[in-house]
Amino acid sequence: MSIIKENPFRVPHAANLLDTEIDSFWVDLGDEGGFEQIFRPASLMPMIVLGGKGSGKTHLMRHFSFELQKIRSGGEIEKTIRREKYVGIYLRASGLHASRFKKTGPHSDAWTNLFAFYVELWFTERLCAVVEDIFPVGRRDHIDSDEFIGAVLNLFDRSPCETKKVDSWNDLVKRIAELRRSLDLAINNSFTDDPPEVPVICSRGALIFGIPKLLAIHIPSVFEGITFSWLVDEYEHFHSTAQRYINTLIREKQQPSTFKVGVRLWGIYTYETFSNEEVLKKESEYEELQLDQRLRSSDAYPRFAMNIVRRRLENAGWKGSDDDVRLAFEDQQTIWEQSLTSWNGSEKRPWLEKLQKHLESRAKGSKYLGINCNEDIVKVVNAIQVPNDPFIEKLNTFLIYRAWSEKKNLVDASENIGQSGRRYRTQPKGTEQEKAASKFKADLLAQMRRNLQLPVIYTGFDDFVRMSSGVARSLLVTLKKIYDEALYSGERLFEGKCVSGGAQSRGAAGASEWFFEDVLIYGNEGLRIRAAIERIGRLFRSLRFSEKPSECSLNSFSFDPNSLSAESMRLMDTAVRWSVFIPEKDRLDRNSSMPHKLFRLSGMLCPKFELTLSSRGNIALTGDEIESLFSTDSNGSKSDAEKRFAKIVDERLSRCTPPFGLSTYSIQPEELESDDQPDLFGSL
C-alpha cells in the first residue's frame, strides 16, 4: 500500500474545495437511480433541498453546476448539455449580498425594489459567464448576432447603453457588469435609510427568465428543450424579505428556467411571496428534498459512506479495498471483549465489590429479601462468581440486581443465577444470561470498562458511519480527528496496520465535542437547547451506567406531544432543525397506547456522554420532564433549573439503583465509584 503523506480528510467542507476537487471527490448514491434521479436537475419543478450542516447540499449542487458539467464534458460541453438536458447556474447566497438592502421604515419597498434589480444583474452576470464558456472567442456568431443582442436589449425597460453602442456579446456583458458595479457603489455609499437614486431599468424577472428563453429560440441546436437550473445555495444567508423575493421568482418562474434552492433545516424564514401575499405551496409549486433524512433512511448510505472515504484515500495516493479500510479502523471493542478470556480470577472484581457494598448498606443487620446476616451476603456474592469469565460474572451481577428490583429472595436467586451461568458457558440457549446478553451486552461491557477505570471504546468504521447519522461531513471530521490523533501517537496509518483503539476513541470524542460546538445556537434559545442536550445526555448516561438499566442501548426518548407547552414544542422543533435531536417514526406508548413522538440524540453526541451508537431502547418522558430539559431561571441562570432536573434524574435512577424504591437509604456516588480500581487490561 502507498504511504499517505497528508491527512486525506483535512478539508471536509465542500465550500472550501476547488471545482476539480468537487469532481474528484464526488460519490453517487446507489439508490433509486442515484442523485440525478433524486435531485432531477433537468426537471422544471423547483426544489428546496433541506439539510443539516454538512449533509452534502453544497457538494450536490456544485456537482450539478455548469462548472462541473464542463469538467465532465472532456471538451465537448455542447454535447454534454444536450445529453444531460440542463445547464446549472450555481450561485452562493451571502449576507453580504442581501443585508445591505435590509431596511425598515417608509422606504422599505424602494429598498426591496433595488434588491430585485440587484438580483437581476447578479444572476445575469453568472449566466453570461456560463454562456461565454460555452461559446469561447471565435465561436460567438450566434450570441454576437444583431438579432440576438437586440432581443436581449429589448428585455430592458430602458436601454442600458444610452452612450455606448452594444455590438457584441462581450459589450453586453461589460455593460451589465458596469450596471451592477454602479448599483454596488451607490448602495455602499448610502448611510441612511433613504434609498439612493439609482434607476431600475428592467422589470422583475425580465432578464432571469428572458435571456434563457432567447437562448432557446436563437440557438436551438444547443438550448432547445434545455432547462436552465438556477442553483441558489446557502439560502439561509438571505433575510426574510430577500427570501420572499426569491420565493416570488420560484412561484412565478417561466420556462425554460427553474430553481433549486439549498438551505439548512432552520434556514427558511418565510414561504411568503410578493404575489398577492400568496405562499409557496409544497408539491404544487415546489418539491422538497430533506437530504440528511433521505440519506439516513437509505439502505445505500453505508455503501455511500465507504465510497466517500475510499475516494478521499485514493485521491491521496492510497490503494486498497473496503476490507483494508475496515482493517485500518478495526473494532477494538470486540478485541477487548475477547481479551477478557485471559482473566485469571485473582484480581478484585469491582462489580462484585459494589454489589457487596449495596447489600451491606441495605441490610443493616435486619432481615432483607432473604438476607439475615453478613454470611448471607457472602453467599450471594460467592454464588454468582465466575472467576475465569468476568463477563458472565457481570451478567450474573446484572441478574441479581434485577431479582432485587423484583423483591425476590436474593439468596435463592443467586443460587439459580449461578447455576444458569454455568450452563450458559456450554449451552447458552434459553438461559437468563443469554437473554440479558442479547439486549444489554454493549451496555454491560461499557460498565465493566468504567468499573476498571478504562474509557468507553468508540472504534470500528461501521460505528463511525452510524455515528455520522447520515451527515457525510460528520464522518469526515471524525476520521480527520482520528487521523490526527494517530499521527500524534506516532502511528503509521494505512500501511496494513489498524489505528489503535486509543486514537480512534480520542478522535471520536474530539469529533463529538466539535459537533457540540459546531451546532452552537446563539441567544437565549440556544442556551436552552444546549442545556437540553446536556441534560438529556446526562440522564441517558446515568441510566446506562446504573445497576439495572431501564432500557438497553439507550439514546432515544419519546413523549406525548399533547403534554407539552407550545414553547417547548417550538424548542424541540428548533433542536430538530439544528440536527441534535433526530426524529424517528412515531410509536404507541407501551403503557397508555397513545401515539408518542420519538426522537434520537444525534450519534455525533454519543461519545460526549458515553452512550451507545446503536438505538434499541427509548424512555418515555412526561411533559414535565421535557419542560425541565429546556427550563432556565427567570434571570437566565440554570442553577435552580439544574436542581429541578437533578430531582428528575434522581427519581428515574431510584428505579434502576438499589434499593429500587424499597428504602429511602442511599449511598453517595463516590462510595460506589472508587477511584482506585485496578487497571486490568491496559488503556485501549
XYZ file of C-alpha atoms in Angstrom:
684
model
C 0.000 0.000 0.000
C 1.151 3.540 -0.745
C 2.077 5.817 2.139
C -0.249 8.798 2.611
C 1.704 11.940 3.405
C -1.203 14.258 4.310
C -4.436 13.832 6.208
C -6.890 12.985 3.380
C -9.821 14.195 5.495
C -8.296 17.611 6.216
C -10.898 19.637 4.261
C -14.396 18.261 4.947
C -16.335 21.381 3.859
C -17.395 21.384 0.179
C -17.431 25.198 0.064
C -13.641 25.128 0.548
C -12.979 22.714 -2.327
C -11.937 23.575 -5.860
C -14.180 22.534 -8.746
C -11.690 19.807 -9.647
C -11.810 18.510 -6.060
C -15.610 18.544 -6.061
C -15.425 16.367 -9.159
C -12.714 14.016 -7.923
C -14.369 13.543 -4.501
C -17.856 13.008 -5.958
C -19.607 9.777 -4.962
C -23.064 8.839 -6.183
C -25.740 7.213 -4.066
C -26.505 3.713 -5.271
C -30.190 4.075 -4.536
C -33.151 4.709 -6.855
C -31.054 5.877 -9.781
C -28.615 7.904 -7.713
C -28.591 11.621 -7.020
C -29.615 12.557 -10.562
C -32.993 10.906 -10.024
C -33.282 12.412 -6.549
C -32.187 15.967 -7.459
C -33.605 15.999 -11.014
C -31.587 18.977 -12.322
C -33.399 18.939 -15.688
C -36.883 18.967 -14.138
C -38.799 22.237 -14.415
C -40.338 21.652 -10.984
C -38.458 23.833 -8.463
C -36.901 22.097 -5.475
C -35.889 23.142 -1.977
C -33.063 20.959 -0.666
C -33.109 20.964 3.133
C -30.343 19.507 5.251
C -28.280 19.922 8.383
C -24.790 21.368 8.356
C -22.528 19.108 6.362
C -25.272 16.939 4.904
C -23.890 17.411 1.377
C -26.133 20.144 -0.052
C -23.244 22.223 -1.412
C -21.400 19.232 -2.874
C -24.627 18.066 -4.504
C -25.480 21.451 -6.014
C -21.948 22.127 -7.203
C -21.828 18.703 -8.850
C -24.807 19.715 -10.983
C -23.379 23.169 -11.759
C -22.098 24.196 -15.187
C -18.508 24.231 -13.912
C -18.712 20.509 -13.152
C -20.632 19.817 -16.359
C -17.705 21.376 -18.189
C -15.187 19.157 -16.377
C -17.262 16.068 -17.161
C -17.624 17.084 -20.806
C -13.996 16.443 -21.716
C -14.056 19.478 -24.013
C -17.448 18.715 -25.573
C -19.683 20.891 -23.423
C -22.434 21.333 -26.025
C -22.862 17.566 -26.324
C -22.904 17.257 -22.532
C -25.635 19.892 -22.234
C -27.715 18.155 -24.882
C -27.224 14.790 -23.178
C -27.921 15.994 -19.610
C -30.723 18.355 -20.787
C -29.910 21.180 -18.396
C -27.473 23.985 -17.624
C -26.745 24.521 -13.924
C -26.066 28.135 -12.907
C -24.633 27.958 -9.389
C -24.950 30.966 -7.059
C -23.862 31.037 -3.444
C -26.121 33.282 -1.370
C -24.411 35.607 1.047
C -25.489 38.013 3.738
C -23.134 40.473 2.051
C -25.488 40.466 -0.938
C -28.778 40.892 0.894
C -28.017 42.611 4.215
C -27.306 45.956 2.525
C -30.916 46.047 1.319
C -32.480 45.147 4.667
C -34.193 48.380 5.648
C -37.342 49.147 7.593
C -39.468 52.246 7.632
C -41.242 54.215 4.907
C -38.670 53.360 2.208
C -38.558 49.583 2.695
C -40.429 48.932 -0.584
C -37.895 51.019 -2.508
C -35.033 49.004 -0.986
C -36.807 45.764 -1.921
C -37.092 47.049 -5.483
C -33.357 47.789 -5.541
C -32.653 44.276 -4.239
C -34.792 42.819 -7.023
C -32.788 44.825 -9.564
C -29.537 43.662 -7.959
C -30.668 40.026 -8.207
C -31.442 40.519 -11.914
C -27.924 41.828 -12.567
C -26.180 39.301 -10.291
C -27.957 36.277 -11.772
C -27.487 37.598 -15.308
C -23.746 38.060 -14.814
C -23.456 34.421 -13.767
C -25.490 33.289 -16.773
C -23.339 35.430 -19.053
C -20.196 33.791 -17.691
C -21.668 30.373 -18.463
C -22.640 31.361 -21.999
C -19.151 32.783 -22.612
C -17.682 29.432 -21.564
C -19.959 27.554 -23.954
C -19.080 29.887 -26.822
C -15.426 30.930 -26.468
C -13.876 33.682 -28.569
C -14.012 32.696 -32.231
C -17.276 30.751 -31.872
C -19.702 33.535 -30.941
C -21.609 34.042 -34.173
C -24.892 33.084 -32.508
C -24.605 35.365 -29.489
C -22.889 38.208 -31.387
C -25.656 38.495 -33.952
C -27.540 41.793 -34.139
C -30.829 39.933 -33.854
C -29.895 38.187 -30.588
C -28.209 41.226 -28.991
C -31.194 43.388 -29.954
C -33.617 40.891 -28.411
C -31.665 40.899 -25.131
C -31.559 44.708 -25.051
C -35.324 44.780 -25.555
C -35.723 42.960 -22.228
C -34.783 46.209 -20.504
C -37.411 48.895 -19.880
C -34.828 51.476 -20.787
C -31.689 50.958 -22.804
C -28.732 50.004 -20.606
C -26.325 51.624 -23.064
C -27.523 55.117 -23.928
C -23.990 56.443 -24.516
C -22.249 53.297 -25.709
C -23.247 51.104 -28.602
C -23.534 47.385 -27.886
C -22.371 45.455 -30.930
C -21.357 42.124 -29.359
C -21.992 39.759 -26.500
C -18.765 40.982 -24.911
C -20.097 44.577 -24.969
C -23.342 43.420 -23.365
C -21.548 41.516 -20.600
C -19.385 44.549 -19.812
C -22.427 46.827 -19.658
C -24.305 44.531 -17.269
C -21.200 44.352 -15.055
C -20.989 48.152 -15.085
C -24.633 48.420 -14.026
C -24.058 46.009 -11.142
C -20.913 47.854 -10.004
C -22.736 51.202 -10.167
C -25.510 49.798 -8.021
C -22.947 48.385 -5.567
C -21.228 51.757 -5.347
C -24.478 53.583 -4.679
C -25.601 51.087 -2.016
C -22.211 51.011 -0.297
C -22.240 54.792 -0.016
C -25.792 55.053 1.287
C -25.524 55.715 5.030
C -29.174 56.464 5.779
C -32.470 54.664 5.289
C -33.122 56.781 2.215
C -32.555 54.729 -0.955
C -30.003 56.023 -3.457
C -31.322 57.487 -6.684
C -30.481 54.576 -8.955
C -32.775 53.971 -11.928
C -34.227 50.458 -12.052
C -34.189 49.836 -15.787
C -35.707 46.363 -16.028
C -38.738 44.643 -14.575
C -38.519 41.838 -12.052
C -37.600 38.551 -13.709
C -37.152 40.127 -17.139
C -33.508 39.053 -17.535
C -33.568 35.945 -15.328
C -36.386 34.410 -17.365
C -35.970 36.322 -20.625
C -32.374 35.503 -21.584
C -32.813 31.700 -21.239
C -35.912 31.975 -23.477
C -33.942 33.906 -26.093
C -31.080 31.397 -25.971
C -33.538 28.564 -26.643
C -35.139 30.487 -29.537
C -31.983 31.816 -31.206
C -29.629 28.855 -30.592
C -31.915 25.805 -30.734
C -29.054 23.495 -31.725
C -27.722 23.831 -28.170
C -30.531 25.119 -25.956
C -33.849 23.910 -27.377
C -35.507 21.737 -24.729
C -32.778 22.552 -22.208
C -33.649 23.547 -18.625
C -31.796 26.471 -17.081
C -31.487 25.499 -13.397
C -30.685 28.390 -11.079
C -28.858 26.665 -8.195
C -29.115 29.015 -5.197
C -27.037 27.615 -2.321
C -26.817 28.633 1.370
C -30.236 30.279 1.202
C -30.211 30.745 4.983
C -27.894 33.742 4.482
C -30.769 35.706 2.929
C -33.022 37.533 5.379
C -36.793 37.023 5.223
C -37.515 39.878 2.771
C -34.807 38.648 0.407
C -36.178 35.105 0.656
C -39.657 36.429 -0.003
C -38.454 37.894 -3.300
C -36.663 34.683 -4.393
C -39.790 32.761 -3.364
C -41.727 35.021 -5.730
C -39.360 34.170 -8.579
C -39.814 30.476 -7.786
C -43.594 30.808 -7.835
C -43.666 32.940 -10.999
C -40.946 31.019 -12.861
C -41.144 30.844 -16.641
C -39.887 28.069 -18.880
C -37.181 27.070 -19.574
C -35.967 28.289 -16.150
C -36.337 26.689 -12.736
C -34.802 26.964 -9.269
C -33.057 24.527 -6.948
C -32.506 26.068 -3.529
C -30.112 24.623 -0.939
C -30.792 25.611 2.670
C -30.167 24.363 6.186
C -33.076 22.848 8.078
C -33.535 26.001 10.119
C -32.844 28.409 7.268
C -36.277 29.017 5.711
C -37.549 32.186 7.368
C -40.634 32.566 5.198
C -42.550 30.874 2.422
C -44.378 34.098 1.610
C -44.143 35.742 -1.801
C -44.944 39.165 -3.240
C -47.620 37.548 -5.395
C -50.827 38.741 -3.737
C -49.487 37.621 -0.335
C -49.576 34.009 -1.541
C -47.206 31.445 -0.006
C -45.211 28.819 -1.847
C -47.220 25.616 -1.937
C -45.346 22.387 -1.432
C -45.815 19.758 -4.164
C -47.789 22.071 -6.453
C -45.194 24.883 -6.730
C -42.064 23.202 -5.422
C -40.907 19.840 -4.158
C -38.845 19.285 -1.043
C -35.813 17.066 -0.522
C -34.697 16.530 3.084
C -31.207 15.360 2.237
C -29.823 14.044 5.527
C -33.124 12.329 6.353
C -33.050 10.733 2.890
C -29.505 9.509 3.460
C -30.211 8.233 6.977
C -33.193 6.219 5.766
C -31.412 4.788 2.726
C -30.045 1.258 2.842
C -27.372 2.551 0.464
C -25.906 5.003 2.994
C -23.258 2.649 4.496
C -22.019 1.835 0.976
C -22.137 5.543 0.096
C -20.115 6.426 3.216
C -17.491 3.794 2.426
C -17.166 5.127 -1.133
C -16.690 8.688 0.169
C -13.819 7.552 2.374
C -12.315 5.372 -0.352
C -12.423 8.283 -2.793
C -10.597 10.561 -0.336
C -7.941 7.940 0.301
C -7.459 7.103 -3.364
C -7.056 10.786 -4.234
C -4.283 10.872 -1.642
C -2.486 8.022 -3.431
C -3.694 5.082 -1.343
C -4.760 1.815 -2.932
C -6.819 -0.746 -1.088
C -10.164 -2.452 -0.651
C -13.165 -1.972 1.632
C -11.687 -4.629 3.904
C -8.467 -2.614 4.126
C -10.447 0.445 5.238
C -12.231 -1.585 7.892
C -8.931 -3.109 8.983
C -7.455 0.367 9.461
C -10.329 1.226 11.810
C -10.674 -2.183 13.417
C -13.338 -2.791 16.033
C -11.285 -2.735 19.233
C -14.367 -3.376 21.375
C -14.519 -6.934 20.071
C -10.788 -7.364 20.688
C -11.121 -6.105 24.254
C -14.098 -8.371 24.859
C -12.032 -11.325 23.676
C -9.195 -10.302 25.981
C -11.462 -10.910 28.949
C -10.960 -14.623 28.399
C -7.409 -14.191 29.734
C -8.807 -13.244 33.161
C -7.038 -15.447 35.718
C -9.525 -14.928 38.513
C -7.092 -13.472 41.035
C -7.899 -9.785 40.544
C -10.562 -7.973 42.519
C -13.809 -7.524 40.640
C -15.236 -4.015 41.146
C -18.802 -5.043 40.196
C -18.824 -7.671 42.954
C -17.361 -5.247 45.477
C -20.038 -2.715 44.579
C -22.784 -5.334 44.941
C -21.443 -6.290 48.355
C -21.441 -2.643 49.482
C -25.024 -2.240 48.303
C -26.143 -5.337 50.194
C -24.309 -4.353 53.374
C -25.794 -0.851 53.260
C -29.385 -2.037 52.789
C -29.492 -4.987 55.157
C -28.170 -3.146 58.226
C -28.480 -6.300 60.329
C -32.201 -6.752 59.617
C -33.951 -9.334 57.514
C -33.959 -8.097 53.964
C -35.091 -10.191 50.962
C -33.729 -13.387 52.457
C -30.541 -11.814 53.852
C -30.387 -12.282 57.602
C -26.671 -11.755 58.269
C -23.331 -10.977 56.666
C -22.846 -14.652 55.868
C -25.881 -14.467 53.578
C -24.293 -11.557 51.739
C -21.154 -13.635 51.218
C -23.343 -16.498 49.938
C -24.948 -14.217 47.348
C -21.625 -12.860 46.126
C -19.927 -16.283 46.023
C -22.864 -17.905 44.212
C -22.616 -15.583 41.212
C -18.810 -15.520 40.941
C -17.257 -16.857 37.739
C -13.500 -16.470 38.406
C -12.339 -17.194 34.861
C -15.053 -15.339 32.916
C -15.672 -11.773 34.089
C -18.365 -11.047 31.505
C -20.570 -13.905 32.715
C -19.910 -12.651 36.219
C -21.075 -9.196 35.137
C -24.197 -10.757 33.600
C -24.849 -12.557 36.877
C -24.462 -9.300 38.790
C -26.976 -7.624 36.495
C -29.428 -10.504 37.031
C -29.117 -10.331 40.822
C -29.930 -6.627 40.661
C -32.953 -7.484 38.554
C -34.062 -10.059 41.136
C -33.567 -7.422 43.827
C -35.800 -4.959 41.965
C -38.453 -7.706 41.723
C -38.239 -8.229 45.516
C -37.122 -11.842 45.233
C -35.236 -13.792 47.898
C -31.680 -12.861 46.974
C -30.002 -15.943 48.444
C -32.246 -18.267 46.440
C -31.989 -16.060 43.353
C -28.185 -16.054 43.489
C -28.098 -19.867 43.559
C -30.375 -20.067 40.496
C -28.380 -17.397 38.661
C -25.112 -19.184 39.437
C -26.424 -22.491 38.101
C -27.800 -20.817 34.963
C -24.460 -19.059 34.456
C -22.606 -22.370 34.500
C -24.976 -23.724 31.841
C -24.504 -20.568 29.794
C -20.792 -21.334 29.314
C -21.518 -24.569 27.474
C -25.201 -24.435 26.476
C -26.248 -20.783 26.407
C -29.570 -21.179 24.627
C -32.564 -20.487 26.857
C -30.600 -19.214 29.863
C -31.313 -15.891 31.553
C -27.753 -14.875 30.750
C -28.378 -15.407 27.040
C -31.484 -13.214 27.149
C -29.689 -10.477 29.067
C -26.626 -10.575 26.820
C -28.756 -10.322 23.672
C -30.014 -6.926 24.814
C -27.569 -5.476 27.320
C -24.176 -6.800 26.214
C -22.831 -3.474 24.918
C -24.051 -1.605 27.993
C -22.604 -4.152 30.422
C -19.241 -4.150 28.657
C -19.233 -0.338 28.872
C -19.998 -0.626 32.594
C -17.106 -3.043 33.029
C -14.699 -0.614 31.369
C -15.883 2.188 33.623
C -15.565 -0.110 36.670
C -11.973 -0.801 35.608
C -11.239 2.892 35.016
C -10.996 2.430 31.258
C -12.639 4.766 28.757
C -15.684 3.654 26.790
C -14.498 2.420 23.388
C -15.587 4.016 20.112
C -13.859 2.116 17.335
C -14.650 0.481 14.032
C -15.519 2.020 10.685
C -19.136 0.858 10.766
C -19.629 2.554 14.142
C -18.265 5.818 12.770
C -20.729 5.591 9.868
C -23.532 5.028 12.363
C -22.246 7.909 14.482
C -22.432 10.298 11.489
C -26.250 9.975 11.429
C -26.437 10.414 7.661
C -24.215 13.528 7.578
C -21.123 12.971 5.434
C -19.160 15.896 6.881
C -19.557 14.456 10.381
C -17.978 11.201 9.189
C -15.100 13.061 7.531
C -14.467 15.188 10.629
C -14.432 12.061 12.804
C -11.840 10.393 10.550
C -9.872 13.643 10.364
C -9.678 13.757 14.173
C -8.699 10.084 14.371
C -6.012 10.537 11.732
C -4.508 13.468 13.664
C -4.645 11.552 16.954
C -2.863 8.584 15.348
C -0.128 10.790 13.874
C 0.347 12.456 17.253
C 0.815 8.993 18.782
C 3.460 8.135 16.189
C 1.318 5.598 14.349
C 1.830 4.872 10.648
C -1.577 4.822 9.037
C -2.905 2.797 6.115
C 0.148 0.594 5.838
C -1.617 -2.644 6.703
C -1.947 -1.929 10.424
C -5.014 -0.730 12.283
C -5.288 2.559 14.104
C -5.021 1.977 17.849
C -8.197 1.893 19.902
C -6.973 4.848 21.923
C -6.500 7.056 18.846
C -9.887 6.024 17.466
C -11.721 6.711 20.731
C -9.949 10.024 21.319
C -10.701 11.088 17.755
C -14.371 10.148 18.147
C -14.542 12.104 21.408
C -12.902 15.113 19.727
C -15.390 14.939 16.852
C -18.241 14.783 19.366
C -17.026 17.950 21.076
C -16.583 19.618 17.680
C -20.168 18.772 16.756
C -21.496 20.107 20.057
C -19.724 23.421 19.483
C -20.431 23.493 15.739
C -24.203 23.376 16.239
C -23.991 26.356 18.577
C -27.238 28.339 18.536
C -26.935 31.909 19.739
C -29.100 33.781 22.209
C -31.380 32.580 24.979
C -32.969 29.994 22.700
C -29.548 28.477 22.035
C -28.691 28.356 25.739
C -31.918 26.496 26.451
C -31.320 23.956 23.698
C -27.706 23.394 24.773
C -28.956 22.885 28.318
C -31.464 20.329 26.986
C -28.706 18.443 25.139
C -26.522 18.282 28.233
C -29.392 17.258 30.484
C -30.765 14.503 28.267
C -27.204 13.272 27.705
C -26.544 13.125 31.443
C -29.840 11.348 32.038
C -29.067 8.720 29.395
C -25.540 8.250 30.789
C -26.788 7.901 34.361
C -29.331 5.288 33.326
C -26.848 3.411 31.130
C -24.351 3.052 33.968
C -26.919 2.270 36.645
C -27.011 -1.184 38.225
C -30.171 -2.184 36.340
C -30.564 -0.056 33.184
C -34.221 0.510 32.368
C -33.616 0.145 28.639
C -30.797 -1.257 26.542
C -28.813 0.836 24.047
C -30.434 3.955 25.396
C -30.143 7.143 23.325
C -33.774 7.833 22.392
C -36.784 9.306 24.123
C -40.484 9.676 23.399
C -43.259 11.874 24.741
C -46.896 12.745 24.256
C -46.916 15.964 22.180
C -50.182 16.992 23.824
C -48.409 17.185 27.180
C -46.030 19.972 26.098
C -46.412 23.714 26.049
C -46.270 25.494 22.705
C -42.903 26.991 23.695
C -41.318 23.611 24.442
C -42.662 22.178 21.191
C -41.112 25.129 19.373
C -37.750 24.490 21.065
C -37.987 20.782 20.209
C -38.604 21.709 16.581
C -35.607 24.061 16.639
C -33.392 21.329 18.100
C -34.521 19.008 15.282
C -33.732 21.646 12.665
C -30.253 22.002 14.172
C -29.834 18.196 13.875
C -29.216 17.485 17.567
C -32.497 15.577 18.038
C -33.319 13.286 15.129
C -36.994 12.427 14.610
C -37.916 8.779 14.279
C -41.214 7.177 13.343
C -43.920 7.895 15.919
C -44.870 4.947 18.093
C -47.543 3.968 20.599
C -46.644 4.319 24.247
C -46.453 0.885 25.848
C -48.496 1.968 28.877
C -51.103 4.369 27.531
C -51.221 3.137 23.903
C -51.269 6.816 22.906
C -49.164 7.986 19.947
C -45.833 9.410 21.108
C -43.234 11.454 19.275
C -39.907 9.612 19.186
C -36.515 11.323 18.929
C -32.941 10.069 18.943
C -29.922 12.006 20.124
C -27.552 12.587 17.211
C -24.920 9.867 17.053
C -22.267 12.580 16.965
C -23.146 13.460 20.568
C -22.992 9.894 21.899
C -19.238 9.852 22.701
C -19.612 13.097 24.655
C -21.994 11.322 27.029
C -20.509 7.785 26.719
C -23.669 6.459 25.070
C -24.134 3.573 22.690
C -24.350 4.259 18.948
C -26.940 1.572 18.289
C -30.528 2.521 19.014
C -32.847 -0.033 20.552
C -34.398 1.293 23.703
C -36.122 4.561 24.451
C -37.580 6.095 27.561
C -40.979 7.742 27.669
C -40.638 11.176 29.254
C -43.520 13.040 30.807
C -44.470 16.531 29.747
C -42.957 17.927 32.962
C -39.686 16.115 32.270
C -39.483 17.525 28.735
C -40.304 21.002 30.057
C -37.462 20.651 32.560
C -34.987 19.912 29.763
C -35.397 23.439 28.440
C -36.023 25.250 31.721
C -33.981 28.223 32.912
C -34.490 30.617 35.777
C -36.190 33.929 35.216
C -32.818 35.694 35.313
C -31.389 33.314 32.702
C -29.483 31.281 35.306
C -29.530 27.481 35.214
C -28.900 26.890 38.931
C -32.457 26.322 40.151
C -33.398 24.716 36.838
C -30.488 22.294 37.236
C -31.687 21.394 40.717
C -35.168 20.697 39.375
C -33.757 18.468 36.662
C -31.454 16.708 39.160
C -34.567 15.667 41.101
C -35.978 14.132 37.936
C -32.741 12.215 37.351
C -32.736 11.005 40.973
C -36.313 9.823 40.655
C -35.511 7.954 37.437
C -32.357 6.441 38.925
C -34.205 5.259 42.017
C -35.911 2.684 39.784
C -32.554 1.436 38.477
C -30.393 1.596 41.605
C -30.625 -0.303 44.910
C -32.820 -0.438 46.851
C -35.109 0.053 43.789
C -37.654 2.025 45.758
C -37.654 -0.351 48.730
C -35.853 2.022 51.079
C -35.048 5.700 51.447
C -31.445 4.982 52.444
C -28.941 5.891 49.737
C -25.217 5.645 49.204
C -23.294 8.615 47.891
C -21.968 8.091 44.350
C -18.347 8.347 45.482
C -18.877 5.352 47.764
C -19.810 3.225 44.752
C -17.378 4.576 42.143
C -13.990 4.098 43.763
C -11.066 5.810 42.026
C -8.518 3.179 42.970
C -9.830 0.222 40.990
C -7.182 -1.851 39.196
C -6.386 -1.185 35.527
C -6.519 -4.802 34.405
C -6.438 -4.620 30.632
C -4.375 -1.603 29.670
C -5.779 1.521 28.037
C -7.376 0.600 24.730
